[in-house]
Amino acid sequence: MRLLRHSTALIAGLLMSASVMAADSYNEYHQDEPGYFAMVGDLVIARPLLLGVTLVGAGAFLVSLPFSAMGGNVGEAGHELVIRPAEETFVRCLGCSRAGYGRKQQDEVR
């Protein structure tokens, strides 16, 4: 019974990793042309989740602020915990996978 659970978990992990690799290779080729489903999924699923991550990151930043101040890395902590999630939430175009105001700005960053 224990072997069955372990082998099932191993197979499930392999299948999930294969799907992640396939999605990653898909994004390399179709990054500049987000379609309808990418835009709707981004609007309905990704943006609310990223807003939640931004709020949680802001809370974590406030909690870690005394420790960051003692360590001298308040700027880095603020950038990683608040600024980056906020950029992904509010600055990225719908369906795009990189932050930027539009596809032209994203091409300039590359």
Short mmCIF file of N, CA and C in Angstrom, two decimals:
data_model
loop_
_atom_site.label_atom_id
_atom_site.label_comp_id
_atom_site.label_asym_id
_atom_site.label_seq_id
_atom_site.Cartn_x
_atom_site.Cartn_y
_atom_site.Cartn_z
N MET A 1 0.82 -1.19 0.00
CA MET A 1 0.00 0.00 0.00
C MET A 1 0.87 1.26 0.00
N ARG A 2 1.95 1.21 0.77
CA ARG A 2 2.84 2.35 0.84
C ARG A 2 3.56 2.57 -0.50
N LEU A 3 3.93 1.50 -1.16
CA LEU A 3 4.58 1.59 -2.46
C LEU A 3 3.64 2.21 -3.49
N LEU A 4 2.37 1.88 -3.41
CA LEU A 4 1.38 2.44 -4.33
C LEU A 4 1.26 3.95 -4.15
N ARG A 5 1.24 4.42 -2.91
CA ARG A 5 1.16 5.86 -2.66
C ARG A 5 2.40 6.59 -3.18
N HIS A 6 3.56 6.01 -2.92
CA HIS A 6 4.79 6.65 -3.37
C HIS A 6 4.88 6.68 -4.89
N SER A 7 4.53 5.60 -5.55
CA SER A 7 4.60 5.57 -7.00
C SER A 7 3.56 6.51 -7.62
N THR A 8 2.38 6.62 -7.01
CA THR A 8 1.36 7.54 -7.50
C THR A 8 1.83 8.98 -7.36
N ALA A 9 2.46 9.30 -6.24
CA ALA A 9 2.97 10.66 -6.04
C ALA A 9 4.08 10.96 -7.04
N LEU A 10 4.94 9.99 -7.31
CA LEU A 10 6.03 10.18 -8.27
C LEU A 10 5.49 10.42 -9.67
N ILE A 11 4.52 9.63 -10.08
CA ILE A 11 3.94 9.79 -11.42
C ILE A 11 3.22 11.13 -11.54
N ALA A 12 2.49 11.52 -10.49
CA ALA A 12 1.80 12.81 -10.52
C ALA A 12 2.81 13.95 -10.62
N GLY A 13 3.90 13.87 -9.90
CA GLY A 13 4.94 14.90 -9.98
C GLY A 13 5.57 14.98 -11.35
N LEU A 14 5.83 13.84 -11.96
CA LEU A 14 6.40 13.83 -13.31
C LEU A 14 5.44 14.44 -14.32
N LEU A 15 4.16 14.11 -14.20
CA LEU A 15 3.18 14.68 -15.13
C LEU A 15 3.06 16.19 -14.96
N MET A 16 3.08 16.67 -13.72
CA MET A 16 3.00 18.11 -13.50
C MET A 16 4.24 18.83 -14.01
N SER A 17 5.41 18.24 -13.82
CA SER A 17 6.62 18.89 -14.31
C SER A 17 6.64 18.92 -15.84
N ALA A 18 6.12 17.88 -16.47
CA ALA A 18 6.06 17.87 -17.94
C ALA A 18 5.12 18.96 -18.44
N SER A 19 3.99 19.17 -17.76
CA SER A 19 3.07 20.20 -18.19
C SER A 19 3.65 21.59 -17.99
N VAL A 20 4.44 21.78 -16.94
CA VAL A 20 5.08 23.08 -16.71
C VAL A 20 6.11 23.35 -17.80
N MET A 21 6.88 22.36 -18.17
CA MET A 21 7.87 22.55 -19.23
C MET A 21 7.19 22.82 -20.57
N ALA A 22 6.08 22.16 -20.84
CA ALA A 22 5.37 22.41 -22.09
C ALA A 22 4.80 23.81 -22.11
N ALA A 23 4.26 24.28 -21.01
CA ALA A 23 3.71 25.63 -20.94
C ALA A 23 4.82 26.66 -21.10
N ASP A 24 5.99 26.39 -20.54
CA ASP A 24 7.11 27.31 -20.65
C ASP A 24 7.58 27.42 -22.10
N SER A 25 7.66 26.31 -22.80
CA SER A 25 8.08 26.37 -24.19
C SER A 25 7.01 27.03 -25.06
N TYR A 26 5.73 26.88 -24.71
CA TYR A 26 4.66 27.55 -25.44
C TYR A 26 4.78 29.06 -25.27
N ASN A 27 5.08 29.51 -24.06
CA ASN A 27 5.17 30.96 -23.83
C ASN A 27 6.33 31.59 -24.57
N GLU A 28 7.41 30.85 -24.82
CA GLU A 28 8.53 31.42 -25.55
C GLU A 28 8.13 31.79 -26.98
N TYR A 29 7.27 31.00 -27.59
CA TYR A 29 6.91 31.24 -28.98
C TYR A 29 5.69 32.14 -29.14
N HIS A 30 4.80 32.18 -28.17
CA HIS A 30 3.56 32.93 -28.30
C HIS A 30 3.47 34.07 -27.30
N GLN A 31 4.58 34.63 -26.93
CA GLN A 31 4.58 35.66 -25.90
C GLN A 31 4.05 36.99 -26.43
N ASP A 32 4.29 37.30 -27.69
CA ASP A 32 3.91 38.60 -28.23
C ASP A 32 2.47 38.67 -28.69
N GLU A 33 1.79 37.55 -28.79
CA GLU A 33 0.43 37.54 -29.31
C GLU A 33 -0.52 36.89 -28.32
N PRO A 34 -0.86 37.57 -27.22
CA PRO A 34 -1.80 36.95 -26.29
C PRO A 34 -3.18 36.87 -26.92
N GLY A 35 -3.81 35.74 -26.77
CA GLY A 35 -5.13 35.54 -27.35
C GLY A 35 -6.24 35.85 -26.36
N TYR A 36 -7.44 35.52 -26.77
CA TYR A 36 -8.63 35.78 -25.97
C TYR A 36 -8.55 35.08 -24.63
N PHE A 37 -8.21 33.79 -24.64
CA PHE A 37 -8.19 33.02 -23.39
C PHE A 37 -7.09 33.50 -22.46
N ALA A 38 -5.97 33.92 -23.02
CA ALA A 38 -4.89 34.45 -22.18
C ALA A 38 -5.31 35.74 -21.50
N MET A 39 -6.02 36.59 -22.24
CA MET A 39 -6.46 37.85 -21.67
C MET A 39 -7.54 37.66 -20.62
N VAL A 40 -8.50 36.79 -20.91
CA VAL A 40 -9.58 36.55 -19.94
C VAL A 40 -9.02 35.86 -18.69
N GLY A 41 -8.14 34.89 -18.88
CA GLY A 41 -7.53 34.22 -17.73
C GLY A 41 -6.71 35.18 -16.89
N ASP A 42 -6.01 36.08 -17.56
CA ASP A 42 -5.22 37.08 -16.85
C ASP A 42 -6.12 38.00 -16.05
N LEU A 43 -7.22 38.45 -16.66
CA LEU A 43 -8.13 39.38 -16.00
C LEU A 43 -8.88 38.73 -14.84
N VAL A 44 -9.35 37.51 -15.04
CA VAL A 44 -10.22 36.88 -14.05
C VAL A 44 -9.44 36.15 -12.96
N ILE A 45 -8.31 35.55 -13.32
CA ILE A 45 -7.59 34.71 -12.36
C ILE A 45 -6.31 35.39 -11.88
N ALA A 46 -5.45 35.79 -12.80
CA ALA A 46 -4.11 36.25 -12.42
C ALA A 46 -4.12 37.60 -11.70
N ARG A 47 -4.87 38.55 -12.21
CA ARG A 47 -4.83 39.89 -11.61
C ARG A 47 -5.36 39.90 -10.17
N PRO A 48 -6.49 39.26 -9.87
CA PRO A 48 -6.91 39.24 -8.46
C PRO A 48 -5.90 38.52 -7.55
N LEU A 49 -5.31 37.43 -8.05
CA LEU A 49 -4.30 36.73 -7.24
C LEU A 49 -3.07 37.61 -7.03
N LEU A 50 -2.64 38.30 -8.07
CA LEU A 50 -1.48 39.18 -7.93
C LEU A 50 -1.77 40.37 -7.01
N LEU A 51 -3.01 40.85 -7.02
CA LEU A 51 -3.38 41.90 -6.08
C LEU A 51 -3.28 41.39 -4.65
N GLY A 52 -3.74 40.16 -4.42
CA GLY A 52 -3.61 39.56 -3.09
C GLY A 52 -2.16 39.38 -2.70
N VAL A 53 -1.32 38.96 -3.65
CA VAL A 53 0.11 38.80 -3.37
C VAL A 53 0.74 40.15 -3.04
N THR A 54 0.31 41.20 -3.72
CA THR A 54 0.83 42.54 -3.44
C THR A 54 0.46 42.97 -2.03
N LEU A 55 -0.78 42.72 -1.63
CA LEU A 55 -1.22 43.10 -0.28
C LEU A 55 -0.51 42.28 0.80
N VAL A 56 -0.35 40.99 0.57
CA VAL A 56 0.37 40.14 1.52
C VAL A 56 1.84 40.55 1.58
N GLY A 57 2.42 40.87 0.45
CA GLY A 57 3.81 41.34 0.42
C GLY A 57 3.99 42.65 1.16
N ALA A 58 3.01 43.56 1.03
CA ALA A 58 3.09 44.82 1.77
C ALA A 58 3.02 44.57 3.27
N GLY A 59 2.16 43.65 3.68
CA GLY A 59 2.09 43.29 5.10
C GLY A 59 3.38 42.65 5.58
N ALA A 60 3.93 41.76 4.78
CA ALA A 60 5.19 41.12 5.14
C ALA A 60 6.32 42.15 5.20
N PHE A 61 6.28 43.13 4.31
CA PHE A 61 7.30 44.17 4.33
C PHE A 61 7.21 44.98 5.62
N LEU A 62 5.99 45.32 6.04
CA LEU A 62 5.84 46.07 7.28
C LEU A 62 6.31 45.27 8.49
N VAL A 63 6.03 43.98 8.49
CA VAL A 63 6.47 43.14 9.60
C VAL A 63 7.99 43.00 9.60
N SER A 64 8.59 42.89 8.41
CA SER A 64 10.04 42.68 8.33
C SER A 64 10.83 43.99 8.33
N LEU A 65 10.15 45.12 8.36
CA LEU A 65 10.83 46.41 8.27
C LEU A 65 11.89 46.63 9.35
N PRO A 66 11.62 46.34 10.63
CA PRO A 66 12.68 46.54 11.63
C PRO A 66 13.92 45.66 11.35
N PHE A 67 13.69 44.45 10.93
CA PHE A 67 14.81 43.54 10.64
C PHE A 67 15.56 43.97 9.38
N SER A 68 14.81 44.43 8.38
CA SER A 68 15.44 44.92 7.16
C SER A 68 16.26 46.17 7.44
N ALA A 69 15.74 47.04 8.32
CA ALA A 69 16.47 48.26 8.66
C ALA A 69 17.76 47.92 9.38
N MET A 70 17.71 46.92 10.27
CA MET A 70 18.94 46.52 10.96
C MET A 70 19.94 45.89 9.99
N GLY A 71 19.44 45.18 9.00
CA GLY A 71 20.32 44.54 8.02
C GLY A 71 20.76 45.47 6.91
N GLY A 72 20.10 46.63 6.79
CA GLY A 72 20.49 47.60 5.77
C GLY A 72 19.97 47.30 4.39
N ASN A 73 18.91 46.52 4.28
CA ASN A 73 18.39 46.20 2.94
C ASN A 73 16.90 46.52 2.83
N VAL A 74 16.51 47.69 3.31
CA VAL A 74 15.10 48.10 3.23
C VAL A 74 14.68 48.26 1.77
N GLY A 75 15.53 48.82 0.96
CA GLY A 75 15.21 49.04 -0.46
C GLY A 75 14.98 47.74 -1.20
N GLU A 76 15.86 46.76 -0.99
CA GLU A 76 15.70 45.47 -1.68
C GLU A 76 14.45 44.75 -1.20
N ALA A 77 14.19 44.81 0.11
CA ALA A 77 13.00 44.14 0.65
C ALA A 77 11.73 44.79 0.09
N GLY A 78 11.71 46.11 0.04
CA GLY A 78 10.54 46.80 -0.50
C GLY A 78 10.34 46.50 -1.97
N HIS A 79 11.42 46.43 -2.71
CA HIS A 79 11.31 46.14 -4.15
C HIS A 79 10.78 44.74 -4.39
N GLU A 80 11.32 43.75 -3.68
CA GLU A 80 10.91 42.36 -3.91
C GLU A 80 9.53 42.05 -3.35
N LEU A 81 9.18 42.62 -2.21
CA LEU A 81 7.92 42.28 -1.56
C LEU A 81 6.74 43.13 -2.02
N VAL A 82 6.99 44.36 -2.47
CA VAL A 82 5.88 45.25 -2.82
C VAL A 82 5.94 45.69 -4.29
N ILE A 83 7.06 46.21 -4.72
CA ILE A 83 7.15 46.83 -6.05
C ILE A 83 6.98 45.80 -7.17
N ARG A 84 7.71 44.68 -7.12
CA ARG A 84 7.61 43.70 -8.20
C ARG A 84 6.20 43.12 -8.34
N PRO A 85 5.53 42.69 -7.25
CA PRO A 85 4.15 42.21 -7.44
C PRO A 85 3.21 43.31 -7.93
N ALA A 86 3.43 44.55 -7.48
CA ALA A 86 2.57 45.65 -7.94
C ALA A 86 2.78 45.92 -9.42
N GLU A 87 4.02 45.83 -9.90
CA GLU A 87 4.27 46.01 -11.33
C GLU A 87 3.59 44.92 -12.14
N GLU A 88 3.68 43.69 -11.68
CA GLU A 88 3.04 42.59 -12.40
C GLU A 88 1.52 42.74 -12.38
N THR A 89 0.98 43.35 -11.34
CA THR A 89 -0.48 43.51 -11.23
C THR A 89 -0.98 44.66 -12.08
N PHE A 90 -0.33 45.82 -12.01
CA PHE A 90 -0.89 47.03 -12.59
C PHE A 90 -0.21 47.53 -13.86
N VAL A 91 1.02 47.11 -14.15
CA VAL A 91 1.74 47.67 -15.28
C VAL A 91 1.75 46.73 -16.49
N ARG A 92 1.59 45.45 -16.26
CA ARG A 92 1.66 44.46 -17.34
C ARG A 92 0.40 44.52 -18.19
N CYS A 93 0.55 44.43 -19.52
CA CYS A 93 -0.62 44.44 -20.40
C CYS A 93 -1.38 43.12 -20.28
N LEU A 94 -2.64 43.13 -20.61
CA LEU A 94 -3.49 41.94 -20.46
C LEU A 94 -3.01 40.80 -21.34
N GLY A 95 -2.75 39.68 -20.74
CA GLY A 95 -2.31 38.50 -21.46
C GLY A 95 -0.82 38.41 -21.66
N CYS A 96 -0.09 39.49 -21.39
CA CYS A 96 1.37 39.48 -21.54
C CYS A 96 2.00 38.80 -20.34
N SER A 97 3.20 38.29 -20.52
CA SER A 97 3.86 37.62 -19.42
C SER A 97 4.98 38.43 -18.81
N ARG A 98 5.28 39.61 -19.36
CA ARG A 98 6.30 40.50 -18.80
C ARG A 98 5.66 41.83 -18.44
N ALA A 99 6.20 42.46 -17.42
CA ALA A 99 5.69 43.76 -17.00
C ALA A 99 6.11 44.82 -18.01
N GLY A 100 5.23 45.75 -18.29
CA GLY A 100 5.48 46.84 -19.21
C GLY A 100 4.16 47.45 -19.60
N TYR A 101 4.18 48.66 -20.13
CA TYR A 101 2.94 49.34 -20.47
C TYR A 101 2.32 48.83 -21.76
N GLY A 102 3.06 48.17 -22.58
CA GLY A 102 2.54 47.65 -23.83
C GLY A 102 3.57 46.75 -24.48
N ARG A 103 3.22 46.21 -25.61
CA ARG A 103 4.14 45.29 -26.28
C ARG A 103 5.39 46.00 -26.80
N LYS A 104 5.26 47.28 -27.20
CA LYS A 104 6.42 48.01 -27.69
C LYS A 104 7.46 48.16 -26.58
N GLN A 105 7.02 48.52 -25.36
CA GLN A 105 7.95 48.68 -24.25
C GLN A 105 8.57 47.34 -23.87
N GLN A 106 7.82 46.26 -23.98
CA GLN A 106 8.36 44.96 -23.65
C GLN A 106 9.43 44.55 -24.65
N ASP A 107 9.23 44.89 -25.92
CA ASP A 107 10.25 44.57 -26.92
C ASP A 107 11.52 45.38 -26.70
N GLU A 108 11.38 46.61 -26.20
CA GLU A 108 12.55 47.44 -25.93
C GLU A 108 13.35 46.90 -24.76
N VAL A 109 12.69 46.27 -23.79
CA VAL A 109 13.37 45.73 -22.61
C VAL A 109 14.22 44.53 -23.00
N ARG A 110 13.75 43.74 -23.96
CA ARG A 110 14.50 42.56 -24.39
C ARG A 110 15.75 42.98 -25.02
#
